[in-house]
PDB file of C-alpha atoms in Angstrom:
ATOM      1  CA  MET A   3     123.083 -39.513 128.454  1.00 52.00           C
ATOM      2  CA  ARG A   4     125.280 -40.906 131.126  1.00 60.00           C
ATOM      3  CA  LEU A   5     126.743 -44.395 130.924  1.00 56.00           C
ATOM      4  CA  LYS A   6     125.640 -45.096 134.390  1.00 60.00           C
ATOM      5  CA  LYS A   7     121.883 -44.711 133.226  1.00 63.00           C
ATOM      6  CA  LEU A   8     122.437 -47.202 130.402  1.00 61.00           C
ATOM      7  CA  VAL A   9     124.273 -49.655 132.596  1.00 69.00           C
ATOM      8  CA  ASP A  10     121.833 -50.255 135.521  1.00 79.00           C
ATOM      9  CA  ILE A  11     119.729 -53.081 136.931  1.00 86.00           C
ATOM     10  CA  THR A  12     117.449 -52.874 133.810  1.00 86.00           C
ATOM     11  CA  ALA A  13     120.445 -53.635 131.550  1.00 85.00           C
ATOM     12  CA  LEU A  14     121.521 -56.490 133.877  1.00 88.00           C
ATOM     13  CA  LYS A  15     117.851 -57.923 133.737  1.00 91.00           C
ATOM     14  CA  PHE A  16     117.993 -57.549 129.914  1.00 88.00           C
ATOM     15  CA  ILE A  17     121.296 -59.657 129.765  1.00 88.00           C
ATOM     16  CA  LEU A  18     119.723 -62.305 131.926  1.00 92.00           C
ATOM     17  CA  VAL A  19     116.761 -62.596 129.683  1.00 91.00           C
ATOM     18  CA  GLY A  20     119.134 -62.503 126.737  1.00 85.00           C
ATOM     19  CA  VAL A  21     121.032 -65.523 128.206  1.00 89.00           C
ATOM     20  CA  VAL A  22     117.669 -67.436 128.213  1.00 88.00           C
ATOM     21  CA  ASN A  23     116.689 -66.326 124.776  1.00 83.00           C
ATOM     22  CA  THR A  24     120.159 -66.970 123.422  1.00 82.00           C
ATOM     23  CA  LEU A  25     120.189 -70.571 124.670  1.00 87.00           C
ATOM     24  CA  VAL A  26     116.740 -71.329 123.353  1.00 85.00           C
ATOM     25  CA  GLY A  27     117.050 -69.346 119.911  1.00 88.00           C
ATOM     26  CA  THR A  28     120.545 -70.369 119.116  1.00 87.00           C
ATOM     27  CA  GLY A  29     119.688 -73.958 119.791  1.00 91.00           C
ATOM     28  CA  VAL A  30     116.834 -73.589 117.438  1.00 92.00           C
ATOM     29  CA  MET A  31     118.935 -71.790 114.767  1.00 89.00           C
ATOM     30  CA  PHE A  32     121.924 -74.069 114.740  1.00 91.00           C
ATOM     31  CA  LEU A  33     119.821 -77.290 114.882  1.00 94.00           C
ATOM     32  CA  LEU A  34     117.739 -76.111 111.891  1.00 95.00           C
ATOM     33  CA  TYR A  35     120.778 -74.998 109.919  1.00 92.00           C
ATOM     34  CA  ASN A  36     123.171 -77.831 110.650  1.00 94.00           C
ATOM     35  CA  VAL A  37     120.942 -80.891 111.232  1.00 96.00           C
ATOM     36  CA  PHE A  38     117.836 -79.962 109.107  1.00 96.00           C
ATOM     37  CA  HIS A  39     119.822 -77.973 106.407  1.00 95.00           C
ATOM     38  CA  THR A  40     117.108 -75.228 106.344  1.00 95.00           C
ATOM     39  CA  GLY A  41     119.568 -72.595 105.126  1.00 90.00           C
ATOM     40  CA  TYR A  42     120.792 -69.294 106.603  1.00 85.00           C
ATOM     41  CA  TRP A  43     117.633 -66.987 106.509  1.00 84.00           C
ATOM     42  CA  ILE A  44     115.158 -69.682 107.617  1.00 93.00           C
ATOM     43  CA  ALA A  45     117.326 -70.893 110.560  1.00 92.00           C
ATOM     44  CA  SER A  46     118.379 -67.300 111.800  1.00 83.00           C
ATOM     45  CA  ALA A  47     114.648 -66.137 111.407  1.00 86.00           C
ATOM     46  CA  SER A  48     113.414 -69.131 113.306  1.00 92.00           C
ATOM     47  CA  ASN A  49     115.753 -68.065 116.130  1.00 86.00           C
ATOM     48  CA  TYR A  50     114.109 -64.758 116.348  1.00 75.00           C
ATOM     49  CA  VAL A  51     110.467 -66.063 115.959  1.00 86.00           C
ATOM     50  CA  VAL A  52     110.978 -68.404 118.963  1.00 90.00           C
ATOM     51  CA  GLY A  53     113.408 -65.965 120.869  1.00 85.00           C
ATOM     52  CA  SER A  54     110.990 -63.027 120.397  1.00 84.00           C
ATOM     53  CA  ILE A  55     108.163 -64.640 121.959  1.00 85.00           C
ATOM     54  CA  VAL A  56     110.135 -65.458 125.117  1.00 85.00           C
ATOM     55  CA  SER A  57     111.863 -61.965 124.976  1.00 87.00           C
ATOM     56  CA  TYR A  58     108.581 -60.160 124.770  1.00 88.00           C
ATOM     57  CA  LEU A  59     107.109 -61.785 127.751  1.00 87.00           C
ATOM     58  CA  LEU A  60     110.127 -61.868 129.958  1.00 90.00           C
ATOM     59  CA  ASN A  61     111.207 -58.315 129.057  1.00 89.00           C
ATOM     60  CA  LYS A  62     107.745 -56.794 129.326  1.00 89.00           C
ATOM     61  CA  TYR A  63     106.995 -58.097 132.782  1.00 88.00           C
ATOM     62  CA  PHE A  64     110.420 -58.852 134.305  1.00 90.00           C
ATOM     63  CA  THR A  65     113.084 -56.445 132.726  1.00 89.00           C
ATOM     64  CA  PHE A  66     110.938 -53.302 132.074  1.00 87.00           C
ATOM     65  CA  GLN A  67     107.999 -53.923 134.242  1.00 86.00           C
ATOM     66  CA  HIS A  68     105.905 -52.419 131.629  1.00 85.00           C
ATOM     67  CA  LYS A  69     102.255 -52.332 132.768  1.00 81.00           C
ATOM     68  CA  GLU A  70     100.649 -50.878 129.596  1.00 80.00           C
ATOM     69  CA  ARG A  71      98.427 -53.336 127.752  1.00 83.00           C
ATOM     70  CA  SER A  72      97.830 -52.458 124.116  1.00 85.00           C
ATOM     71  CA  TRP A  73      98.406 -53.694 120.692  1.00 91.00           C
ATOM     72  CA  GLN A  74     100.631 -50.716 120.036  1.00 91.00           C
ATOM     73  CA  VAL A  75     103.276 -52.196 122.327  1.00 89.00           C
ATOM     74  CA  VAL A  76     103.164 -55.477 120.585  1.00 89.00           C
ATOM     75  CA  VAL A  77     103.363 -53.806 117.163  1.00 93.00           C
ATOM     76  CA  LYS A  78     106.308 -51.687 118.258  1.00 93.00           C
ATOM     77  CA  PHE A  79     108.031 -54.839 119.614  1.00 91.00           C
ATOM     78  CA  ILE A  80     107.456 -56.668 116.379  1.00 92.00           C
ATOM     79  CA  LEU A  81     108.658 -53.797 114.208  1.00 95.00           C
ATOM     80  CA  ASN A  82     111.694 -53.392 116.638  1.00 95.00           C
ATOM     81  CA  ILE A  83     112.619 -57.166 116.384  1.00 90.00           C
ATOM     82  CA  THR A  84     112.046 -57.062 112.645  1.00 91.00           C
ATOM     83  CA  LEU A  85     114.233 -54.061 111.911  1.00 95.00           C
ATOM     84  CA  CYS A  86     116.987 -55.264 114.329  1.00 94.00           C
ATOM     85  CA  TYR A  87     117.101 -58.747 112.624  1.00 89.00           C
ATOM     86  CA  LEU A  88     117.134 -57.192 109.042  1.00 94.00           C
ATOM     87  CA  ILE A  89     119.906 -54.734 109.916  1.00 96.00           C
ATOM     88  CA  ALA A  90     122.055 -57.077 111.986  1.00 95.00           C
ATOM     89  CA  TYR A  91     121.865 -60.168 109.875  1.00 91.00           C
ATOM     90  CA  GLY A  92     121.926 -58.061 106.475  1.00 95.00           C
ATOM     91  CA  LEU A  93     125.107 -56.450 107.527  1.00 96.00           C
ATOM     92  CA  ALA A  94     126.719 -59.541 109.162  1.00 96.00           C
ATOM     93  CA  LYS A  95     126.613 -61.800 106.199  1.00 94.00           C
ATOM     94  CA  PRO A  96     128.391 -59.769 103.624  1.00 96.00           C
ATOM     95  CA  ALA A  97     130.888 -58.544 106.074  1.00 97.00           C
ATOM     96  CA  VAL A  98     131.848 -62.054 107.322  1.00 97.00           C
ATOM     97  CA  ARG A  99     131.850 -63.245 103.760  1.00 96.00           C
ATOM     98  CA  PHE A 100     134.435 -60.600 102.884  1.00 97.00           C
ATOM     99  CA  ILE A 101     136.402 -60.988 105.932  1.00 96.00           C
ATOM    100  CA  PHE A 102     136.624 -64.923 105.917  1.00 97.00           C
ATOM    101  CA  GLN A 103     136.456 -65.458 102.121  1.00 96.00           C
ATOM    102  CA  SER A 104     138.910 -68.330 102.350  1.00 97.00           C
ATOM    103  CA  PHE A 105     136.630 -70.231 104.633  1.00 97.00           C
ATOM    104  CA  SER A 106     133.920 -72.698 103.417  1.00 96.00           C
ATOM    105  CA  HIS A 107     130.360 -71.507 102.820  1.00 93.00           C
ATOM    106  CA  SER A 108     129.080 -73.229 105.985  1.00 92.00           C
ATOM    107  CA  VAL A 109     131.729 -71.875 108.285  1.00 94.00           C
ATOM    108  CA  GLN A 110     131.160 -68.226 106.741  1.00 94.00           C
ATOM    109  CA  GLU A 111     127.367 -68.570 107.390  1.00 91.00           C
ATOM    110  CA  ASN A 112     127.809 -70.013 110.994  1.00 91.00           C
ATOM    111  CA  LEU A 113     130.174 -67.068 111.694  1.00 95.00           C
ATOM    112  CA  ALA A 114     127.713 -64.628 110.154  1.00 95.00           C
ATOM    113  CA  MET A 115     125.009 -65.972 112.364  1.00 89.00           C
ATOM    114  CA  LEU A 116     127.137 -65.385 115.311  1.00 92.00           C
ATOM    115  CA  ALA A 117     127.925 -61.762 114.337  1.00 95.00           C
ATOM    116  CA  GLY A 118     124.423 -61.239 113.365  1.00 94.00           C
ATOM    117  CA  MET A 119     123.382 -62.298 116.955  1.00 86.00           C
ATOM    118  CA  GLY A 120     125.912 -59.841 118.532  1.00 90.00           C
ATOM    119  CA  LEU A 121     124.737 -56.890 116.504  1.00 94.00           C
ATOM    120  CA  PHE A 122     121.132 -57.813 117.003  1.00 89.00           C
ATOM    121  CA  ILE A 123     121.599 -57.905 120.751  1.00 86.00           C
ATOM    122  CA  ILE A 124     122.907 -54.302 120.834  1.00 90.00           C
ATOM    123  CA  LEU A 125     120.458 -52.811 118.463  1.00 94.00           C
ATOM    124  CA  ASN A 126     117.468 -54.692 120.163  1.00 90.00           C
ATOM    125  CA  TYR A 127     118.356 -53.334 123.799  1.00 88.00           C
ATOM    126  CA  PHE A 128     118.328 -49.876 122.716  1.00 91.00           C
ATOM    127  CA  GLY A 129     115.054 -50.384 120.631  1.00 93.00           C
ATOM    128  CA  GLN A 130     113.334 -52.198 123.508  1.00 90.00           C
ATOM    129  CA  ARG A 131     114.517 -49.893 126.334  1.00 88.00           C
ATOM    130  CA  PHE A 132     114.019 -46.425 124.482  1.00 89.00           C
ATOM    131  CA  LEU A 133     111.294 -47.211 122.122  1.00 91.00           C
ATOM    132  CA  VAL A 134     109.146 -50.299 122.963  1.00 90.00           C
ATOM    133  CA  PHE A 135     109.069 -50.210 126.710  1.00 88.00           C
ATOM    134  CA  ARG A 136     110.107 -46.668 127.297  1.00 84.00           C
ATOM    135  CA  LYS A 137     108.707 -45.312 130.575  1.00 76.00           C
ATOM    136  CA  ARG A 138     106.435 -42.455 130.332  1.00 68.00           C
ATOM    137  CA  GLU A 139     107.583 -39.377 132.060  1.00 62.00           C
ATOM    138  CA  GLU A 140     105.236 -38.198 134.861  1.00 43.00           C
ATOM    139  CA  PRO A 141     103.926 -34.706 134.193  1.00 50.00           C
ATOM    140  CA  PRO A 142     105.582 -32.064 136.567  1.00 49.00           C
ATOM    141  CA  ALA A 143     103.414 -31.268 139.726  1.00 47.00           C
ATOM    142  CA  GLU A 144     101.877 -27.823 139.732  1.00 50.00           C
TER     143      GLU A 144
END
């Protein structure tokens, strides 16, 4: 697959939607963690519950212009978000803890949340584009 096909108007729309999601979700995450002291997993999961609702609606109708209306798409979206979240944040926390072991626990977890966000974005883009909102190929004309 060529890079030009991956970096097109769809990718740019995904980035724009991601900026909106990031502002909303990150605000929720850091507010819950730093002000309400909910802990790493609750704060980061809340980010993705709130952000996922915004993401689904904007990416379905704006980014990928997916017309299909079915529960299968919703289930695929939820599975994609869940797997991306678990992989990204599950890898980020121990990696950041190892790399920044001399830092305080709070700094480590804030850095882990940032690293998890970055990995999540990459995994989520490919999951949404090529699995959840994949365009169906037209059958060849006879």
